[in-house]
């Protein structure tokens, strides 16, 4: 029986596998580490004595690929969020709080309502920002939007950091527009913010592994691909060191690995760099954090602070600093970063003088590929010159940023390419 070998059990590899087993394909996943999920996973932290996520991820109700994936693996109820498309924010320096609330329907009535939009922003600010829809490939977000406007600091900068893991000065405007086009532009029904109820692992990873194994997929952990052998225009063997697997005439291979790893396996390719980092700080508090200031959301956006988003789950507060490489946070010692941002968190969540009981700092040095105009131009097509090799990953040309949605969409596309070849073979 022919097989599809998937290298990498991150979200893109798992998404491809989920699609392929549904077509009856015999799938074998080879993962170099001892766990699945890649940058999207949960684990038990001994310092906090809690299960935490490797990093924080926000899903939106317009992320159709991510929601379809959850439905396929039987985890469609794994997310939580407010009843409407609303986002709570706080300016840590001034103490001002507001809530951006997007109405249902494609007519953006919320833009005309001062109580629903960013405070201090005018209709003219929104009108000028519409230029993002017509951005050229080489333009950044800062090239389009007015950096002096209130909307820049309170909307465009937080959105760019969250969606592109880079600053508006560096992030490609077209990639950011793809987020707006598929969510905010479609109204509240596509713009609800969602987060995993119990963690990324219980939502995206564990159910996928169960689904794959129940459908006959084989998952090999601690199986690091050392090299791939190519001949006659195709992959002919996968070398795992002590184990070498011959690739049969009808077998397919999907490389679902990060850009730096892909470069090692295929030196001839030139993917975008993946040295953009994210700083995550997880605190355990003496008691569950009051949810009143969150107003039904599992998070709050933070302005005028080092921390950008605070996610709350019972007595664990998890902070995210996107693009930490670009704003100087990668050089800040862990203890200083944790203490400084805790003072910001006390204000944001109304904790008074509450102290944290334990803290864990996680630095993702290779969190996402480069999403500048230059990096976006290097995104790879999933098809390769090798007849049985397809690429998946958030560095491929999905048309959307390197997020959970982008990773899953890349896996879906890789699976579609492989399935088409198998049908026509």
PDB file of N, CA, C and O in Angstrom, residues 102-131:
ATOM      1  N   UNK A 102     -17.677  45.265  17.519  1.00  0.00           N
ATOM      2  CA  UNK A 102     -18.010  45.257  16.093  1.00  0.00           C
ATOM      3  C   UNK A 102     -19.398  44.654  15.901  1.00  0.00           C
ATOM      4  O   UNK A 102     -19.676  43.543  16.364  1.00  0.00           O
ATOM      5  N   UNK A 103     -20.248  45.377  15.223  1.00  0.00           N
ATOM      6  CA  UNK A 103     -21.620  44.901  15.023  1.00  0.00           C
ATOM      7  C   UNK A 103     -21.676  43.801  13.967  1.00  0.00           C
ATOM      8  O   UNK A 103     -20.798  43.674  13.108  1.00  0.00           O
ATOM      9  N   UNK A 104     -22.723  42.986  14.035  1.00  0.00           N
ATOM     10  CA  UNK A 104     -22.953  41.982  13.004  1.00  0.00           C
ATOM     11  C   UNK A 104     -23.343  42.665  11.701  1.00  0.00           C
ATOM     12  O   UNK A 104     -23.840  43.800  11.693  1.00  0.00           O
ATOM     13  N   UNK A 105     -23.129  41.959  10.594  1.00  0.00           N
ATOM     14  CA  UNK A 105     -23.448  42.531   9.294  1.00  0.00           C
ATOM     15  C   UNK A 105     -22.241  43.218   8.683  1.00  0.00           C
ATOM     16  O   UNK A 105     -21.302  43.603   9.384  1.00  0.00           O
ATOM     17  N   UNK A 106     -22.254  43.389   7.373  1.00  0.00           N
ATOM     18  CA  UNK A 106     -21.089  43.937   6.692  1.00  0.00           C
ATOM     19  C   UNK A 106     -21.041  45.465   6.698  1.00  0.00           C
ATOM     20  O   UNK A 106     -20.028  46.049   6.350  1.00  0.00           O
ATOM     21  N   UNK A 107     -22.148  46.116   7.088  1.00  0.00           N
ATOM     22  CA  UNK A 107     -22.116  47.576   7.205  1.00  0.00           C
ATOM     23  C   UNK A 107     -21.532  47.929   8.573  1.00  0.00           C
ATOM     24  O   UNK A 107     -22.099  47.568   9.603  1.00  0.00           O
ATOM     25  N   UNK A 108     -20.383  48.609   8.623  1.00  0.00           N
ATOM     26  CA  UNK A 108     -19.683  48.852   9.892  1.00  0.00           C
ATOM     27  C   UNK A 108     -20.283  49.994  10.708  1.00  0.00           C
ATOM     28  O   UNK A 108     -19.677  51.068  10.865  1.00  0.00           O
ATOM     29  N   UNK A 109     -21.466  49.756  11.270  1.00  0.00           N
ATOM     30  CA  UNK A 109     -22.096  50.786  12.092  1.00  0.00           C
ATOM     31  C   UNK A 109     -21.234  51.138  13.307  1.00  0.00           C
ATOM     32  O   UNK A 109     -21.294  52.263  13.824  1.00  0.00           O
ATOM     33  N   UNK A 110     -20.415  50.183  13.775  1.00  0.00           N
ATOM     34  CA  UNK A 110     -19.607  50.418  14.970  1.00  0.00           C
ATOM     35  C   UNK A 110     -18.618  51.567  14.780  1.00  0.00           C
ATOM     36  O   UNK A 110     -18.277  52.261  15.739  1.00  0.00           O
ATOM     37  N   UNK A 111     -18.185  51.795  13.544  1.00  0.00           N
ATOM     38  CA  UNK A 111     -17.239  52.870  13.271  1.00  0.00           C
ATOM     39  C   UNK A 111     -17.865  54.233  13.558  1.00  0.00           C
ATOM     40  O   UNK A 111     -17.171  55.184  13.941  1.00  0.00           O
ATOM     41  N   UNK A 112     -19.188  54.335  13.426  1.00  0.00           N
ATOM     42  CA  UNK A 112     -19.886  55.607  13.619  1.00  0.00           C
ATOM     43  C   UNK A 112     -20.298  55.830  15.072  1.00  0.00           C
ATOM     44  O   UNK A 112     -20.807  56.893  15.407  1.00  0.00           O
ATOM     45  N   UNK A 113     -20.099  54.829  15.926  1.00  0.00           N
ATOM     46  CA  UNK A 113     -20.533  54.912  17.318  1.00  0.00           C
ATOM     47  C   UNK A 113     -19.321  55.103  18.223  1.00  0.00           C
ATOM     48  O   UNK A 113     -18.510  54.181  18.389  1.00  0.00           O
ATOM     49  N   UNK A 114     -19.151  56.285  18.827  1.00  0.00           N
ATOM     50  CA  UNK A 114     -17.985  56.518  19.690  1.00  0.00           C
ATOM     51  C   UNK A 114     -17.871  55.522  20.836  1.00  0.00           C
ATOM     52  O   UNK A 114     -16.764  55.272  21.326  1.00  0.00           O
ATOM     53  N   UNK A 115     -19.003  54.949  21.276  1.00  0.00           N
ATOM     54  CA  UNK A 115     -18.973  53.998  22.385  1.00  0.00           C
ATOM     55  C   UNK A 115     -18.446  52.635  21.957  1.00  0.00           C
ATOM     56  O   UNK A 115     -18.079  51.808  22.798  1.00  0.00           O
ATOM     57  N   UNK A 116     -18.412  52.378  20.646  1.00  0.00           N
ATOM     58  CA  UNK A 116     -17.976  51.069  20.143  1.00  0.00           C
ATOM     59  C   UNK A 116     -16.561  51.094  19.561  1.00  0.00           C
ATOM     60  O   UNK A 116     -15.923  50.059  19.472  1.00  0.00           O
ATOM     61  N   UNK A 117     -16.105  52.253  19.150  1.00  0.00           N
ATOM     62  CA  UNK A 117     -14.818  52.322  18.465  1.00  0.00           C
ATOM     63  C   UNK A 117     -13.723  52.774  19.425  1.00  0.00           C
ATOM     64  O   UNK A 117     -13.973  53.052  20.604  1.00  0.00           O
ATOM     65  N   UNK A 118     -12.516  52.841  18.926  1.00  0.00           N
ATOM     66  CA  UNK A 118     -11.377  53.287  19.718  1.00  0.00           C
ATOM     67  C   UNK A 118     -11.593  54.726  20.170  1.00  0.00           C
ATOM     68  O   UNK A 118     -11.878  55.599  19.343  1.00  0.00           O
ATOM     69  N   UNK A 119     -11.501  55.011  21.475  1.00  0.00           N
ATOM     70  CA  UNK A 119     -11.734  56.382  21.941  1.00  0.00           C
ATOM     71  C   UNK A 119     -10.710  57.356  21.375  1.00  0.00           C
ATOM     72  O   UNK A 119      -9.520  57.049  21.296  1.00  0.00           O
ATOM     73  N   UNK A 120     -11.211  58.508  20.967  1.00  0.00           N
ATOM     74  CA  UNK A 120     -10.338  59.524  20.400  1.00  0.00           C
ATOM     75  C   UNK A 120     -10.166  59.417  18.906  1.00  0.00           C
ATOM     76  O   UNK A 120      -9.703  60.354  18.260  1.00  0.00           O
ATOM     77  N   UNK A 121     -10.531  58.276  18.322  1.00  0.00           N
ATOM     78  CA  UNK A 121     -10.404  58.095  16.872  1.00  0.00           C
ATOM     79  C   UNK A 121     -11.589  58.751  16.171  1.00  0.00           C
ATOM     80  O   UNK A 121     -12.709  58.752  16.679  1.00  0.00           O
ATOM     81  N   UNK A 122     -11.337  59.306  14.999  1.00  0.00           N
ATOM     82  CA  UNK A 122     -12.384  59.965  14.225  1.00  0.00           C
ATOM     83  C   UNK A 122     -12.731  59.134  12.998  1.00  0.00           C
ATOM     84  O   UNK A 122     -11.993  58.224  12.600  1.00  0.00           O
ATOM     85  N   UNK A 123     -13.851  59.474  12.388  1.00  0.00           N
ATOM     86  CA  UNK A 123     -14.232  58.793  11.146  1.00  0.00           C
ATOM     87  C   UNK A 123     -13.189  59.032  10.066  1.00  0.00           C
ATOM     88  O   UNK A 123     -12.942  58.159   9.217  1.00  0.00           O
ATOM     89  N   UNK A 124     -12.568  60.189  10.102  1.00  0.00           N
ATOM     90  CA  UNK A 124     -11.530  60.489   9.125  1.00  0.00           C
ATOM     91  C   UNK A 124     -10.332  59.551   9.283  1.00  0.00           C
ATOM     92  O   UNK A 124      -9.708  59.144   8.301  1.00  0.00           O
ATOM     93  N   UNK A 125     -10.009  59.184  10.537  1.00  0.00           N
ATOM     94  CA  UNK A 125      -8.918  58.235  10.784  1.00  0.00           C
ATOM     95  C   UNK A 125      -9.211  56.898  10.117  1.00  0.00           C
ATOM     96  O   UNK A 125      -8.337  56.288   9.500  1.00  0.00           O
ATOM     97  N   UNK A 126     -10.458  56.439  10.245  1.00  0.00           N
ATOM     98  CA  UNK A 126     -10.838  55.161   9.632  1.00  0.00           C
ATOM     99  C   UNK A 126     -10.830  55.270   8.109  1.00  0.00           C
ATOM    100  O   UNK A 126     -10.422  54.343   7.409  1.00  0.00           O
ATOM    101  N   UNK A 127     -11.281  56.399   7.608  1.00  0.00           N
ATOM    102  CA  UNK A 127     -11.333  56.580   6.151  1.00  0.00           C
ATOM    103  C   UNK A 127      -9.926  56.557   5.557  1.00  0.00           C
ATOM    104  O   UNK A 127      -9.684  55.944   4.507  1.00  0.00           O
ATOM    105  N   UNK A 128      -8.978  57.230   6.223  1.00  0.00           N
ATOM    106  CA  UNK A 128      -7.608  57.241   5.726  1.00  0.00           C
ATOM    107  C   UNK A 128      -6.987  55.850   5.764  1.00  0.00           C
ATOM    108  O   UNK A 128      -6.214  55.473   4.880  1.00  0.00           O
ATOM    109  N   UNK A 129      -7.359  55.073   6.783  1.00  0.00           N
ATOM    110  CA  UNK A 129      -6.772  53.741   6.937  1.00  0.00           C
ATOM    111  C   UNK A 129      -7.267  52.761   5.891  1.00  0.00           C
ATOM    112  O   UNK A 129      -6.685  51.676   5.725  1.00  0.00           O
ATOM    113  N   UNK A 130      -8.315  53.109   5.171  1.00  0.00           N
ATOM    114  CA  UNK A 130      -8.843  52.214   4.139  1.00  0.00           C
ATOM    115  C   UNK A 130      -7.822  51.952   3.038  1.00  0.00           C
ATOM    116  O   UNK A 130      -7.962  50.994   2.269  1.00  0.00           O
ATOM    117  N   UNK A 131      -6.777  52.750   2.992  1.00  0.00           N
ATOM    118  CA  UNK A 131      -5.739  52.553   1.991  1.00  0.00           C
ATOM    119  C   UNK A 131      -5.000  51.236   2.134  1.00  0.00           C
ATOM    120  O   UNK A 131      -4.338  50.779   1.189  1.00  0.00           O
TER     121      UNK A 131
END
